[in-house]
Tab-separated table of C-alpha atoms in Angstrom:
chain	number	residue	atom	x	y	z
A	1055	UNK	CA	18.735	-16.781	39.015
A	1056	UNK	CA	16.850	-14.802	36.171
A	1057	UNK	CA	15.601	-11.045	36.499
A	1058	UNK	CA	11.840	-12.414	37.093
A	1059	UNK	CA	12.774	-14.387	40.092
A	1060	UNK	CA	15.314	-12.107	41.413
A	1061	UNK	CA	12.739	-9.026	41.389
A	1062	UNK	CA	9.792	-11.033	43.349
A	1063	UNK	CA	12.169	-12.066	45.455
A	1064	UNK	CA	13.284	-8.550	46.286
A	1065	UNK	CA	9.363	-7.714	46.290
A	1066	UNK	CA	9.335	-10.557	49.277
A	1067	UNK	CA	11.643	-9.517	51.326
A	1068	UNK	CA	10.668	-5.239	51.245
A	1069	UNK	CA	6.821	-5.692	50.804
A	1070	UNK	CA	4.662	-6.789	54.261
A	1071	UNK	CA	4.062	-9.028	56.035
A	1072	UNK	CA	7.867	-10.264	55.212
A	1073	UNK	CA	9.376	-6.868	55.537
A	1074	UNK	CA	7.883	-5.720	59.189
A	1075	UNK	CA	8.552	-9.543	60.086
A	1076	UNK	CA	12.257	-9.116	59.252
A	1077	UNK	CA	12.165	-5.838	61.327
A	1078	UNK	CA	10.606	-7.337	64.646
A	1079	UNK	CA	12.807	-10.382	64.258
A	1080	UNK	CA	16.121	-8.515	64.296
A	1081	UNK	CA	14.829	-6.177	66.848
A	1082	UNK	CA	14.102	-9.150	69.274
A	1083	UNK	CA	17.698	-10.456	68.097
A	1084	UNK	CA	19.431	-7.139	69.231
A	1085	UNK	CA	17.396	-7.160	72.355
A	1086	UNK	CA	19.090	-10.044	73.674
A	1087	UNK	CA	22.489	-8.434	73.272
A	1088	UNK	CA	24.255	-7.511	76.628
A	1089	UNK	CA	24.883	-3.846	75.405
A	1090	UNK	CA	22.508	-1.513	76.166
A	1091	UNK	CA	22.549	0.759	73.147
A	1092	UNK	CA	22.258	-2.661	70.056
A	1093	UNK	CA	19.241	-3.705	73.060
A	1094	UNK	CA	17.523	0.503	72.207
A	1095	UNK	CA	17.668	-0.412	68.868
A	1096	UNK	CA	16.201	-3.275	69.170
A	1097	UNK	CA	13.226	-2.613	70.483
A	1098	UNK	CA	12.888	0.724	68.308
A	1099	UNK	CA	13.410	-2.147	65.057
A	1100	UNK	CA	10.403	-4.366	67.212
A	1101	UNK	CA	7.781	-1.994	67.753
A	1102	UNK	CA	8.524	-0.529	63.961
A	1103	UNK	CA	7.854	-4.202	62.794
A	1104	UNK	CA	4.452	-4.936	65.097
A	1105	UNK	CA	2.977	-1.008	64.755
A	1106	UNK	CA	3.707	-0.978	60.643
A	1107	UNK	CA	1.665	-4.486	60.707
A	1108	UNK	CA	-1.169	-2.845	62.622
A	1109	UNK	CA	-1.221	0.193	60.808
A	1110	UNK	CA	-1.255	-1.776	57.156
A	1111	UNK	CA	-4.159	-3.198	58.507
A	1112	UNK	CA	-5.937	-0.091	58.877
A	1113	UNK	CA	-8.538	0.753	55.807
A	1114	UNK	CA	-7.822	4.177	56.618
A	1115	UNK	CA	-4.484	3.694	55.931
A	1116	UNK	CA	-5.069	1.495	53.087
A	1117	UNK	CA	-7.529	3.819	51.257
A	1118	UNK	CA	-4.623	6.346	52.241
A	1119	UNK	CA	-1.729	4.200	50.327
A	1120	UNK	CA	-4.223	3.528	47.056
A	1121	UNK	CA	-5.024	7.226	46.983
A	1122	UNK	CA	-3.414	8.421	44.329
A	1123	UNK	CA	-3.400	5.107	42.455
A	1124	UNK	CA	-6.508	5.624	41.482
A	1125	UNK	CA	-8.042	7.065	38.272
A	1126	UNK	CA	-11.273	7.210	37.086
A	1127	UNK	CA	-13.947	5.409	34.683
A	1128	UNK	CA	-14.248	6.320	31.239
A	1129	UNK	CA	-16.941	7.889	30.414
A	1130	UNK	CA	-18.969	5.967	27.202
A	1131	UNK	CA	-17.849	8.982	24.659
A	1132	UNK	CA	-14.155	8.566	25.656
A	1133	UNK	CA	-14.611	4.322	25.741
A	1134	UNK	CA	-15.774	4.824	22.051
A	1135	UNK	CA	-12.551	6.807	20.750
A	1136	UNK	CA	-10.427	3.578	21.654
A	1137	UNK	CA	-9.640	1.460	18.714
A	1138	UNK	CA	-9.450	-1.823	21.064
A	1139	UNK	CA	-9.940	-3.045	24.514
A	1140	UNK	CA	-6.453	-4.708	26.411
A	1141	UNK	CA	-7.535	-7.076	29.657
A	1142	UNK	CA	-4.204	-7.335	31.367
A	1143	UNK	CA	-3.936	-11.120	33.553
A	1144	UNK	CA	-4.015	-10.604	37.348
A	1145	UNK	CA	-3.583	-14.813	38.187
A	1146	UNK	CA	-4.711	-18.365	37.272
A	1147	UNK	CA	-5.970	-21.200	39.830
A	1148	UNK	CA	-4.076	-24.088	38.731
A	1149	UNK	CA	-5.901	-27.175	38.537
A	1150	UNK	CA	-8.970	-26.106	40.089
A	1151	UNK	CA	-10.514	-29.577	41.456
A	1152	UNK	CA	-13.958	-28.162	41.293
A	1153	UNK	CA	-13.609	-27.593	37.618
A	1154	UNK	CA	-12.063	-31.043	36.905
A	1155	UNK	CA	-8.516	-30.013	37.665
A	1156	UNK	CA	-7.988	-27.372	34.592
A	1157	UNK	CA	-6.317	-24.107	35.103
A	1158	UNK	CA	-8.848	-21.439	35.601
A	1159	UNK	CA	-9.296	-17.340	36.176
A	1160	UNK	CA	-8.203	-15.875	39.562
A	1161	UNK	CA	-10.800	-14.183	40.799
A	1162	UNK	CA	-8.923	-10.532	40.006
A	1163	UNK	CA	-8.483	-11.744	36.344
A	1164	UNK	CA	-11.991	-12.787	36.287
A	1165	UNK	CA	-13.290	-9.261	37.548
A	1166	UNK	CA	-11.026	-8.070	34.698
A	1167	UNK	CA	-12.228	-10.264	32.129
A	1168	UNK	CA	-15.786	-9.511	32.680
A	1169	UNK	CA	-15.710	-5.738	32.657
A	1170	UNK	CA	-13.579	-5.793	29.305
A	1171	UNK	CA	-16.694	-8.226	28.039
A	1172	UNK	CA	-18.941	-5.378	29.139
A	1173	UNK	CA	-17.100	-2.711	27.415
A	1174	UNK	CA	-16.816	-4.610	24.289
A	1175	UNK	CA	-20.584	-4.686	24.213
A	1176	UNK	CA	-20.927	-1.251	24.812
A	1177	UNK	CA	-18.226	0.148	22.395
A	1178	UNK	CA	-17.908	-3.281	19.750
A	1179	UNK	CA	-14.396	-2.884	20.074
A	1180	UNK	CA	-12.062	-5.994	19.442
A	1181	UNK	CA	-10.168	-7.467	22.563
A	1182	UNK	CA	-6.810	-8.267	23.213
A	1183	UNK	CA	-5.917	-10.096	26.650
A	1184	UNK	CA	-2.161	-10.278	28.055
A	1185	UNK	CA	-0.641	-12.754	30.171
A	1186	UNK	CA	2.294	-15.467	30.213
A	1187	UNK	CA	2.866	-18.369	32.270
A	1188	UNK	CA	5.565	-17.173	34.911
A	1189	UNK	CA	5.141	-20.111	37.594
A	1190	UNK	CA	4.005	-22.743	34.650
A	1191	UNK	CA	1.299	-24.128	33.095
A	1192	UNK	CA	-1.593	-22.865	30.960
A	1193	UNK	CA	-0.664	-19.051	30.268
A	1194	UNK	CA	-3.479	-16.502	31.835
A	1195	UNK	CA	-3.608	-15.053	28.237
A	1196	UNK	CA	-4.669	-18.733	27.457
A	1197	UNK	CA	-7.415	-19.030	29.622
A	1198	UNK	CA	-8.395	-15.435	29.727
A	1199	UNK	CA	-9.724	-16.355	25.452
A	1200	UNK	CA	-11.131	-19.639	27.140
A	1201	UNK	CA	-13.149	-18.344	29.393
A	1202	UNK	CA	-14.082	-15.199	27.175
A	1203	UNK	CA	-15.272	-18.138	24.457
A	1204	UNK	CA	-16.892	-20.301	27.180
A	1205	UNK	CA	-18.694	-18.162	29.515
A	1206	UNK	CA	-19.493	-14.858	27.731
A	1207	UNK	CA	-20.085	-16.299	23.953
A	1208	UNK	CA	-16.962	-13.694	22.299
A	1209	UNK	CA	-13.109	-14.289	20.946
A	1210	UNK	CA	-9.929	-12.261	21.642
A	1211	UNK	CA	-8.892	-11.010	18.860
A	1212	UNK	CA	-5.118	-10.902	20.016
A	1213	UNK	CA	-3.380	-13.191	22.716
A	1214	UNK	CA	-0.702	-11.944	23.932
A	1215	UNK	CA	1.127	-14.934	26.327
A	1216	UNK	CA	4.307	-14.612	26.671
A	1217	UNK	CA	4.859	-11.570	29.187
A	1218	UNK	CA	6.026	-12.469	32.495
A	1219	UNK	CA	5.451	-9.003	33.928
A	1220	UNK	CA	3.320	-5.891	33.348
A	1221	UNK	CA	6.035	-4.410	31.083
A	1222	UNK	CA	6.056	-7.416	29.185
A	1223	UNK	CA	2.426	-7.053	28.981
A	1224	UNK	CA	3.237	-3.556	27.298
A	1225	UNK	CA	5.768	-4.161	24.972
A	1226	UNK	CA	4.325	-7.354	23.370
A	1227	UNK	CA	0.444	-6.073	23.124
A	1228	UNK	CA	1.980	-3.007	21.690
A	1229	UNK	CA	3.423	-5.194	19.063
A	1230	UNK	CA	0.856	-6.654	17.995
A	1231	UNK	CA	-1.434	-3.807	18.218
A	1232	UNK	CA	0.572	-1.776	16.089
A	1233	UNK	CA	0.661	-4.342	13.567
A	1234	UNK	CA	-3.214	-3.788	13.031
A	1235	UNK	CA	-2.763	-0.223	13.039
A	1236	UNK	CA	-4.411	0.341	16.223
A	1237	UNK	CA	-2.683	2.939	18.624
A	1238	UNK	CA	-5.692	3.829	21.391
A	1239	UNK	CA	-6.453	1.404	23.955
A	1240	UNK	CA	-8.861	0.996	26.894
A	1241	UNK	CA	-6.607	-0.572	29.183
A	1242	UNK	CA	-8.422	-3.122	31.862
A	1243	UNK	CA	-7.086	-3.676	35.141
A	1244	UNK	CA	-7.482	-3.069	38.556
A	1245	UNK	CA	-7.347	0.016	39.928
A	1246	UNK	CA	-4.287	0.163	42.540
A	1247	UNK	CA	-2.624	-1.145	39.264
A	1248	UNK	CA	-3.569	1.322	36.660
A	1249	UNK	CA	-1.137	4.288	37.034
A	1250	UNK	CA	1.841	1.955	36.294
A	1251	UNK	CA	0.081	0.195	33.654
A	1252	UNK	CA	-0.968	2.864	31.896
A	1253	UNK	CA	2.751	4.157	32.257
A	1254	UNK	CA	4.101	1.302	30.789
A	1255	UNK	CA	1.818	0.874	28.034
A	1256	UNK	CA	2.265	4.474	27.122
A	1257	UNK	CA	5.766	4.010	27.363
A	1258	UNK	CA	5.311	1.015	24.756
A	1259	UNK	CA	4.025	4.123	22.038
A	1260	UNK	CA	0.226	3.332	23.026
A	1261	UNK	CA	-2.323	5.980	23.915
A	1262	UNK	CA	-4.454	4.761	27.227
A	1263	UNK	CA	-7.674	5.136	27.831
A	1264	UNK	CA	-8.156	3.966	31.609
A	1265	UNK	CA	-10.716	1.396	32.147
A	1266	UNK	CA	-9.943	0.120	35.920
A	1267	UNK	CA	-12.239	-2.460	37.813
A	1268	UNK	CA	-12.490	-1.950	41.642
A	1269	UNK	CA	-14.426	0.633	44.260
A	1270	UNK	CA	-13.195	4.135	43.122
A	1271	UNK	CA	-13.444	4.685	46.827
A	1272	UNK	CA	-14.199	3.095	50.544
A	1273	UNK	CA	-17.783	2.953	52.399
A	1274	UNK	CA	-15.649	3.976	56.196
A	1275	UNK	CA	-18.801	5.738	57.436
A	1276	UNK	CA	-20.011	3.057	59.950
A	1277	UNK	CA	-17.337	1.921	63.260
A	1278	UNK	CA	-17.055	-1.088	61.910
A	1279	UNK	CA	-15.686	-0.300	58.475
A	1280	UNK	CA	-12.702	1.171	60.547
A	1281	UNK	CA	-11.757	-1.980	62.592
A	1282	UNK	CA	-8.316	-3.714	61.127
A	1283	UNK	CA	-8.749	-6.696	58.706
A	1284	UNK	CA	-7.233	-8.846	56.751
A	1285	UNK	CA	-8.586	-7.330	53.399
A	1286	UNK	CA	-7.097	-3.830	54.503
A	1287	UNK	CA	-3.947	-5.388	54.944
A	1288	UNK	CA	-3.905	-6.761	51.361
A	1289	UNK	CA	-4.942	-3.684	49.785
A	1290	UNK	CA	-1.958	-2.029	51.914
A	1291	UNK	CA	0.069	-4.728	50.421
A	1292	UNK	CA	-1.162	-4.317	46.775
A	1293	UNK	CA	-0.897	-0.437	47.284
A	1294	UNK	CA	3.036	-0.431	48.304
A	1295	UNK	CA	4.071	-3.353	45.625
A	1296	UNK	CA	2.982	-0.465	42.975
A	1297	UNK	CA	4.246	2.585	44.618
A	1298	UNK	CA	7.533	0.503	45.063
A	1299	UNK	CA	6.794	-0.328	41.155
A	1300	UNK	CA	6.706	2.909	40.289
A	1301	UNK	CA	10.056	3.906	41.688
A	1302	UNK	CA	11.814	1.380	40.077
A	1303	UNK	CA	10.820	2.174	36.973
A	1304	UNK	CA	11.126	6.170	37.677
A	1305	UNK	CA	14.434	5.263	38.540
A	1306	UNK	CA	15.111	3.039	35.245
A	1307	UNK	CA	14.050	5.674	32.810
A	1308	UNK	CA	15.918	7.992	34.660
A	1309	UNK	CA	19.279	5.684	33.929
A	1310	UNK	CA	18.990	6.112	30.143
């Protein structure tokens, strides 16, 4: 098994919904034991697993988690001191019937995609997008320049398509960035996902300009903005996967 598929495997089993899941199942597993102190734990390990679900479901709670993930918008001066624009990939539909079965933009890449369009027409700054091909097909750098071509009328000047992960997405852009002599970037991606991006591209000898896509902050005002849901839940989600990003890669630079 290779480091990719070993690491999102890990990410699987920790992250929700799997990790609470694994929690209330061996809780109800240790409450049918005979002995009564495996049967306390139990159902301390099954209301952990059914109140962390509820809780991750909470925007509260998942404005909470994406708190500090959060930077803020260039402003247009600091947009123009960049010397080009990186749109990181955030997913491809694969064959998407509706388009006559080609590989197209996810709808985060396509959020992406779009606001690095906008910036280039505001600064006239060349673009570079990033993204491989980890589960097959078409690479997301790949259709990223199609789509940029197709919809919005401009070309990436770099592709970048052979990272599998966001420090791939570093290390490779950074090579081929520095190759043009260009060392300050305004770096698109979503928000929960800029503070490690902008980690690892910095780490890749690139100065970052922030350019993230996504509310800077939640409309909870009204009752009803409060009330669990599914799109709290994946924010919750997104939120931990980079916090729990962030510690592993604390932890590798720490090693060396």
């Amino acid at each position: 098994m290779d480091g990719f598929v070993l690491k999102k495997l890990i990410s699987a089993l920790i992250l929700p919904p799997v990790g609470p899941l694994l929690l209330l199942a061996l809780g109800l597993w240790l409450i049918g034991r005979r002995r009564p102190r495996p049967r306390l734990i139990g159902w301390l390990l099954a209301w952990a697993g059914v109140l962390s679900l509820f809780a991750l479901s909470l925007p509260g709670v998942a404005a909470w988690l994406s708190s500090g993930l959060s930077p803020p918008s260039p402003t247009r001066e600091e947009a123009r001191r960049a010397q080009a624009i990186v749109v990181l990939g955030g997913g491809v539909r694969r064959r998407a019937e509706e388009f006559g079965g080609i590989d197209v933009l996810g709808e985060s890449t396509l959020v992406r995609l779009r606001y690095g369009a906008y910036l280039h027409r505001q600064t006239g700054l060349p673009i570079l997008v990033s993204g491989g091909a980890p589960e097959g097909g078409d690479a997301e750098a790949q259709v990223m320049a199609r789509t940029l071509r197709d919809d919005y009328g401009l070309s990436a000047r770099w592709i970048e398509d052979q990272s599998l992960d966001t420090r791939g997405n570093a290390e490779r852009s950074a090579v081929l960035l520095t190759e043009s002599g260009v060392s300050r970037v305004l770096l698109v991606s979503e928000r929960y996902h800029m503070r490690r991006a902008s980690a690892e591209f910095e780490r890749a000898g690139l100065t970052v300009i922030a350019a993230p896509t996504g509310a800077a902050s939640d409309e909870t005002g009204a009752f009803i903005t409060r009330l669990p849901s599914a799109y709290a839940f994946h924010r919750s989600e997104q939120a931990l996967k980079e916090w729990l990003g962030i510690s592993v890669m604390r932890l590798a630079q720490g090693a060396r």
